[in-house]
Structures are given as C-alpha cells and as structure tokens.
mmCIF file of C-alpha atoms in Angstrom:
data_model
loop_
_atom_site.group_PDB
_atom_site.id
_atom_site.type_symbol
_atom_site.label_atom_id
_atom_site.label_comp_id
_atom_site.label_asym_id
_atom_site.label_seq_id
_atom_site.Cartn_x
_atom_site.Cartn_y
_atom_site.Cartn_z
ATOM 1 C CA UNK A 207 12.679 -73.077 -82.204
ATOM 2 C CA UNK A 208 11.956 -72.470 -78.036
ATOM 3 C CA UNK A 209 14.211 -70.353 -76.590
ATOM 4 C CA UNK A 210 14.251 -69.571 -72.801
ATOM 5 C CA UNK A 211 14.838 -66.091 -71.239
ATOM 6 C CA UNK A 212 18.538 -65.750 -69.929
ATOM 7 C CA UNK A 213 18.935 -63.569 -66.588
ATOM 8 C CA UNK A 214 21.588 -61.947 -68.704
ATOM 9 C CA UNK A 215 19.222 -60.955 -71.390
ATOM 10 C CA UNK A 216 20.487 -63.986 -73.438
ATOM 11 C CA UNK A 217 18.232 -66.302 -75.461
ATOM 12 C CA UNK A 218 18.751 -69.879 -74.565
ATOM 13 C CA UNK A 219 17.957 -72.746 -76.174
ATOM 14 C CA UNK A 220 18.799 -74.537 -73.227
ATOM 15 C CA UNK A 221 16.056 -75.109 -71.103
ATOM 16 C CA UNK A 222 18.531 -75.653 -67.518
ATOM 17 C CA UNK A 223 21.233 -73.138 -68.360
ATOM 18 C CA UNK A 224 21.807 -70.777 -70.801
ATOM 19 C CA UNK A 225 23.654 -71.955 -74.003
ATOM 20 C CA UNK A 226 25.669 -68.917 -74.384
ATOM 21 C CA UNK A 227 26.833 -67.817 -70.847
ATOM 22 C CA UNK A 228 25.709 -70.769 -68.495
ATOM 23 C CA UNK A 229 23.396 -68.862 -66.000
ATOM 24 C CA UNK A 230 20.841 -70.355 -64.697
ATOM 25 C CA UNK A 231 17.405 -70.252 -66.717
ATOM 26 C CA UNK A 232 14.819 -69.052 -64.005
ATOM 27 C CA UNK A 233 11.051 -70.859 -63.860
ATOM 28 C CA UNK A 234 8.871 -68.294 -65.533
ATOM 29 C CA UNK A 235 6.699 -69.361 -61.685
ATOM 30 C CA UNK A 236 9.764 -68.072 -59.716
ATOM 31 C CA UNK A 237 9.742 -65.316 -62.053
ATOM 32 C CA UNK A 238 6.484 -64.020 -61.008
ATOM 33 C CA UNK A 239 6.777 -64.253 -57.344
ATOM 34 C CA UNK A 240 10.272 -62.712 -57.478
ATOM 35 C CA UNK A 241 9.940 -59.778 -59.412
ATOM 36 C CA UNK A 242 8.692 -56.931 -57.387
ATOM 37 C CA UNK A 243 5.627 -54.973 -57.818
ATOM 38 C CA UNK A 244 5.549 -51.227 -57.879
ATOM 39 C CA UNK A 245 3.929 -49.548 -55.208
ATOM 40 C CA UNK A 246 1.096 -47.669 -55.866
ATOM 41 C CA UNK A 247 0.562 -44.593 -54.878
ATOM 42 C CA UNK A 248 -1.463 -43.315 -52.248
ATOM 43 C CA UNK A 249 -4.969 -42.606 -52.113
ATOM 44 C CA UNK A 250 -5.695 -39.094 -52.049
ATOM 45 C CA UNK A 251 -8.436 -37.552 -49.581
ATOM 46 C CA UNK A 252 -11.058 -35.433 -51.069
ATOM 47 C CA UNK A 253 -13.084 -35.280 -47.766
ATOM 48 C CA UNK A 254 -12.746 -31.290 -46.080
ATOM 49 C CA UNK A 255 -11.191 -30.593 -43.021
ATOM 50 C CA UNK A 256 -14.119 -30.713 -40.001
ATOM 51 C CA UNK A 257 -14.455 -26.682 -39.353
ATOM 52 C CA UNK A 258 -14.485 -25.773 -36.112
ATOM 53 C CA UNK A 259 -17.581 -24.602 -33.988
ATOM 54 C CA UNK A 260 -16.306 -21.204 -32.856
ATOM 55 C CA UNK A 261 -18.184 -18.715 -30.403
ATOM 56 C CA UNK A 262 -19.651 -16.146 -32.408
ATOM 57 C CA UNK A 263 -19.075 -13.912 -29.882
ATOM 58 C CA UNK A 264 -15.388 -13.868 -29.486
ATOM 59 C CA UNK A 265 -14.294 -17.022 -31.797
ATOM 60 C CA UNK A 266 -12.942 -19.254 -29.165
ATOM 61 C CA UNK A 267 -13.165 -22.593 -30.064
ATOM 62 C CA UNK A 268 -16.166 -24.741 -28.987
ATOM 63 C CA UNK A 269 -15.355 -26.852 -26.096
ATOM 64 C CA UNK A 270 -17.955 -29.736 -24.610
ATOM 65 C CA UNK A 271 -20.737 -27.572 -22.965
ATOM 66 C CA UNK A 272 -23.481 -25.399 -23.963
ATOM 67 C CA UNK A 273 -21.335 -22.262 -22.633
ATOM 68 C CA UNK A 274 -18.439 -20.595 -24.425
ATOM 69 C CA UNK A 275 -15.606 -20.808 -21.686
ATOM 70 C CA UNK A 276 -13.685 -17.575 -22.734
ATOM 71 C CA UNK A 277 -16.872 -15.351 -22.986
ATOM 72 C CA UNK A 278 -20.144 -17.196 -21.662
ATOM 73 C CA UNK A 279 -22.215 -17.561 -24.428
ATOM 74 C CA UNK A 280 -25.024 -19.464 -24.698
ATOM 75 C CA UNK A 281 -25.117 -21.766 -27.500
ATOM 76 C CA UNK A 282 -28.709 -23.167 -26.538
ATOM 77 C CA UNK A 283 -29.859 -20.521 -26.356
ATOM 78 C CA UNK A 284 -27.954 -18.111 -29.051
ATOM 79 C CA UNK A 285 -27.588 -15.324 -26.045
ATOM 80 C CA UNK A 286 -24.301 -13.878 -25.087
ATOM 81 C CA UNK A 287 -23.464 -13.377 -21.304
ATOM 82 C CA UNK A 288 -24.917 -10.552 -19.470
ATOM 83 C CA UNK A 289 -21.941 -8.378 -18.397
ATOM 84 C CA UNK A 290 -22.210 -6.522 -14.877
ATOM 85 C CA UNK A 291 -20.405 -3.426 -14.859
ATOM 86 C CA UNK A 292 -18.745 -1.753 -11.178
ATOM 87 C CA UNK A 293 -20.146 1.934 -11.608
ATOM 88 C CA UNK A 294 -19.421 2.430 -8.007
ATOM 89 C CA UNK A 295 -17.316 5.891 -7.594
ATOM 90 C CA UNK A 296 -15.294 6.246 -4.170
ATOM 91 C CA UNK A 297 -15.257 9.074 -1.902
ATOM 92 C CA UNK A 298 -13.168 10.232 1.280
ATOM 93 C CA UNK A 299 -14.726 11.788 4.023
ATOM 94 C CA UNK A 300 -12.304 13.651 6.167
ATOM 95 C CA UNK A 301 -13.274 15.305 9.143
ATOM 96 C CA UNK A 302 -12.157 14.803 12.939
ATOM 97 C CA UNK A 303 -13.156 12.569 16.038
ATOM 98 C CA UNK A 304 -12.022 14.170 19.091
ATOM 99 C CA UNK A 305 -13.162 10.307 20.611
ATOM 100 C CA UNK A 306 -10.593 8.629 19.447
ATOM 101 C CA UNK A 307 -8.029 11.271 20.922
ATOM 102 C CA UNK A 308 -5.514 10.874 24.005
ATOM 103 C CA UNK A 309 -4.598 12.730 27.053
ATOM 104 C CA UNK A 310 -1.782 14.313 25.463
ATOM 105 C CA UNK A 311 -3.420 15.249 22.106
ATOM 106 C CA UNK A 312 -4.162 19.152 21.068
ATOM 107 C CA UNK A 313 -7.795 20.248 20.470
ATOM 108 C CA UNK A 314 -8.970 19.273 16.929
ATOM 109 C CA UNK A 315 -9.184 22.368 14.874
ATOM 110 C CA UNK A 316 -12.146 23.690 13.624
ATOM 111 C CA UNK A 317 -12.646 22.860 9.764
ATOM 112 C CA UNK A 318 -15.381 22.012 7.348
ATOM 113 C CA UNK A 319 -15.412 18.419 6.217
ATOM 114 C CA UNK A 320 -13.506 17.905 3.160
ATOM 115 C CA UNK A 321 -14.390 15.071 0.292
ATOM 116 C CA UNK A 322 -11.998 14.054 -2.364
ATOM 117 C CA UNK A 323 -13.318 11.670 -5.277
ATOM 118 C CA UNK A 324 -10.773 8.502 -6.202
ATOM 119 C CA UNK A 325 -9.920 7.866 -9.704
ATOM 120 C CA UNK A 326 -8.063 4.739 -10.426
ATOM 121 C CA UNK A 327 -4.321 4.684 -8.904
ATOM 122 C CA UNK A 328 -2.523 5.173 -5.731
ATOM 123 C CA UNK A 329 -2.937 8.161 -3.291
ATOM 124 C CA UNK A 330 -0.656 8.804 -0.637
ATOM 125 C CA UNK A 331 -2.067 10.100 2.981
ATOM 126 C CA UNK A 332 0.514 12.468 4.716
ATOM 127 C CA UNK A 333 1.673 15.430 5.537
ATOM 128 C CA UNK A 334 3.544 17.916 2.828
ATOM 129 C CA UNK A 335 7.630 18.178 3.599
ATOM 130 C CA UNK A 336 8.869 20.983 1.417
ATOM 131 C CA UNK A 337 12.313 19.585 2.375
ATOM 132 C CA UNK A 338 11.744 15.939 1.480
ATOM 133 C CA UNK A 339 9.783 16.988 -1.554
ATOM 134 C CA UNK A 340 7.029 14.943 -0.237
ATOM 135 C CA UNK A 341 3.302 16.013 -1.563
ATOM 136 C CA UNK A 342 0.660 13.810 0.174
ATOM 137 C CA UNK A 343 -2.812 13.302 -2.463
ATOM 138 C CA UNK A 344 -4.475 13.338 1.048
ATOM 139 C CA UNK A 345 -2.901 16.012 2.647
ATOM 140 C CA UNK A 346 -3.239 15.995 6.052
ATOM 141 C CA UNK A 347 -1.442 19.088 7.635
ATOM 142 C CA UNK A 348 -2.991 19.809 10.342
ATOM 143 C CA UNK A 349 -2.916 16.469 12.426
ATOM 144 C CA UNK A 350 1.296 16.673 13.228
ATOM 145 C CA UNK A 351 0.785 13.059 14.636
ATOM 146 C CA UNK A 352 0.532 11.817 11.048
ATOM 147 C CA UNK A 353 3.504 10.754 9.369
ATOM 148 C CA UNK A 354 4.850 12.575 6.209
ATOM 149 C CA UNK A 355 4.444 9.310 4.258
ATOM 150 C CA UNK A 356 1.810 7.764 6.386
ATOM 151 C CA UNK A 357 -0.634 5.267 4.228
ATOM 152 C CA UNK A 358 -1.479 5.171 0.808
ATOM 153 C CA UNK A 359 -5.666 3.981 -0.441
ATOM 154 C CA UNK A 360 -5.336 2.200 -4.112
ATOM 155 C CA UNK A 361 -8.284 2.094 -6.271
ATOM 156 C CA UNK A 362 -7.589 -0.760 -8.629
ATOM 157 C CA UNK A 363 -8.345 -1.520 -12.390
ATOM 158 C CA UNK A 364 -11.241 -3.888 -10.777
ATOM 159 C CA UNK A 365 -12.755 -0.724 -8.340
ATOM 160 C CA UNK A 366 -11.842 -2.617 -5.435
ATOM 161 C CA UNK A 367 -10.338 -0.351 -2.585
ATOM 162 C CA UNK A 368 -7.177 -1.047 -0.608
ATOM 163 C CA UNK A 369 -5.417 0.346 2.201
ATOM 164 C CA UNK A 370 -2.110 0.302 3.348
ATOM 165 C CA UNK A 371 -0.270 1.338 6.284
ATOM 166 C CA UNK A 372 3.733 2.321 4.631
ATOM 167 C CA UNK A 373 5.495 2.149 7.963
ATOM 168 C CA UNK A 374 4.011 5.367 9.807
ATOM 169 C CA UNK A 375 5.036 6.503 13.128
ATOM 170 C CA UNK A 376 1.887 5.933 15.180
ATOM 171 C CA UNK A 377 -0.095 3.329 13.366
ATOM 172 C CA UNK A 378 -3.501 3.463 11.457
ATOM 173 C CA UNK A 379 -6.516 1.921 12.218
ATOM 174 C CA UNK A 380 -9.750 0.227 10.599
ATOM 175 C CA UNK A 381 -12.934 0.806 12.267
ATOM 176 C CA UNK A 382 -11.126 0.487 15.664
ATOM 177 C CA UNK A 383 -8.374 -2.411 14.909
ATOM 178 C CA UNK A 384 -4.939 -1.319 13.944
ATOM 179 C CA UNK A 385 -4.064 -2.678 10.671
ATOM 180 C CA UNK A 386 -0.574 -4.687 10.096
ATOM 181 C CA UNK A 387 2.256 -2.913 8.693
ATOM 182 C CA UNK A 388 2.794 -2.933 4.429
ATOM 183 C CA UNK A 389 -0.150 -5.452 3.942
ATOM 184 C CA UNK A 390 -3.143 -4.670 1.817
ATOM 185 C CA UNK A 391 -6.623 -4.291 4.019
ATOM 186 C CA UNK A 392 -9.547 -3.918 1.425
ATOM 187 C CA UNK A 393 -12.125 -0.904 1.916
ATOM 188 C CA UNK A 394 -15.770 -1.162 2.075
ATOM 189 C CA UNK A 395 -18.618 1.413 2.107
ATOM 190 C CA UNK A 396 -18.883 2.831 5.414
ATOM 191 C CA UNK A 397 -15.200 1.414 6.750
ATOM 192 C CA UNK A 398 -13.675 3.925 9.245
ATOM 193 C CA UNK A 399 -9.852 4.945 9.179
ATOM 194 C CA UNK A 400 -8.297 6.513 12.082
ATOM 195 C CA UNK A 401 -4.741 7.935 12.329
ATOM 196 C CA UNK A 402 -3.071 10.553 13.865
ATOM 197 C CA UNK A 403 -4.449 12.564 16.845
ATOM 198 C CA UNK A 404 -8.046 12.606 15.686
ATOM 199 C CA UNK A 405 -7.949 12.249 11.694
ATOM 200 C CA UNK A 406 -11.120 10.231 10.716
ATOM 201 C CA UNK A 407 -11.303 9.436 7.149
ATOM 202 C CA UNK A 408 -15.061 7.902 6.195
ATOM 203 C CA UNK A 409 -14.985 5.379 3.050
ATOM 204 C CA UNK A 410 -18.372 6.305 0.772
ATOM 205 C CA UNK A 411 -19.404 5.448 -2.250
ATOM 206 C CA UNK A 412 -22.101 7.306 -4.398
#
C-alpha cells in the first residue's frame, strides 16, 4: 500500500490530506525547493601572506621608488646612502678693537688674545657678579660696558652656531649691524661680534 509523508511525521494513505491528523500532504516538488540547504563552509586560503620588501638597511618598508625614504638606500643599485658627517669644531677669538670704541670709552687694556673651544650647549657671555651668583662661560671682566648676563652662543646637536643677545644694556653687534633683542642670529666662520667698549669676539672654526 502507498502511503504519503505527513508534515507531522504521519503516514498517510491519503494522497490530499493526511488520514490521521488532516494536514496537508506536501508535493514531494515543493518539498525540494522548500527545504533549505546547509551552507557550506568556507573555502580556506592556503596562499601566504605577500612579505614585505623591507630596506635592508634599516627595515623600513619599501615604498614606490628605487630609494629607501627613511635611510636612502639604493635598491638599484644595492648601495646604502653616503652619510656626511659635520667635523667642524668652533672656536672664539677674543681680543679688542679700539675701532669700534667711543669718545667716552677707557683705553683697551693690554692682554694676549684668548681662544676658548665650544662643545655642544649654551655659553653665557658676561661679566662674573659674586653677588648675583652669576658666572659668565665667556667671561668678560674687563670690558665694564658688558652686561653681567649679556649674550649667550649655542652650539647645537646639528653644529650649527647661534647667537643671542638676552636683553643687555648696550646692545651687541654682528659684523657691524646690531642684532635684535632674544632672537637667534646664526654664526658663520669668520662672523665678527662686537659688544661692550671694544670686546671683539672672532667666530673660527678649525
């Protein structure tokens, strides 16, 4: 004897309903188009990652170019980037210029020029005050037109030379021009400073 599936789970020997609970006996077509199909799962890669082209100089990451951006190397040509290095060491000259004196200012004494070698940091140009507790790198004692805390020269990280003028009394001047108050003028071999009565400082390298 036929029997036809039940939604229920019944046997029918209906072929319209089921004999034993009267649901509907479903087409065994609709059956196929409405039961659903499991998904399957995903394909899995196998493929590796893409590595990265790195300098192998300093391991930045290639970027479009034949030059590493971070370091300079030279991926033509397999050579890294020539590095310059600053060797320059700075000197100060100090002597006097009775030239650049006035009228009014004393005769420059008599003293042997004096060179001091820069090292990287500030030095401050000035004359010593016991009572202010103020010690001048670049003491300058014997010009009493200079201010106590007077300029200060910077040698920076780079070896580039700055000066600047920290509010003195009587101004100080580059090759001739007065320089503007608190504002970083850089140095050059052979630049000139001026302050005070007759103070000449001389900017050399060797």
């Amino acid at each position: 004897m036929t029997t036809f599936p039940c939604p229920q789970g019944h046997q029918s020997i209906d072929a319209d309903y089921c004999s034993q609970c009267g649901s509907k006996i479903l087409d065994p077509a609709d059956l196929a188009v409405n039961t659903p199909v499991a998904p399957q799962p995903a394909a899995i890669s196998t493929a590796k990652p893409q590595a990265l082209d790195l300098c192998p100089v300093c391991a930045t990451p290639r970027t479009p170019g034949n030059f590493c951006e971070a370091c300079g190397y030279n991926f033509l040509t397999g050579t890294a980037a020539e590095i310059v290095v600053d060797t320059k060491n700075w000197q100060i000259e100090i002597s006097t210029n009775s030239q650049v004196a006035t009228p009014e200012s004393p005769t420059p004494p008599l003293r042997p020029i004096q060179l001091i070698e820069l090292a990287v940091g500030s030095y401050l140009i000035g004359r010593t005050s016991q009572a202010r507790a103020i010690h001048p790198q670049i003491s300058l004692d014997f010009d009493d037109a200079i201010s106590h805390r007077h300029a200060l020269i910077e040698l920076r990280a780079d070896r580039s030379l700055v000066l600047r003028d920290i509010g003195s009394a009587n101004g100080t001047y580059l090759n001739g021009h007065e320089i503007p108050l608190t504002r970083d003028v850089p140095l050059q071999t052979g630049d000139i400073v001026t302050i005070g009565h007759w103070t000449k400082l001389t900017i050399i390298t060797k």
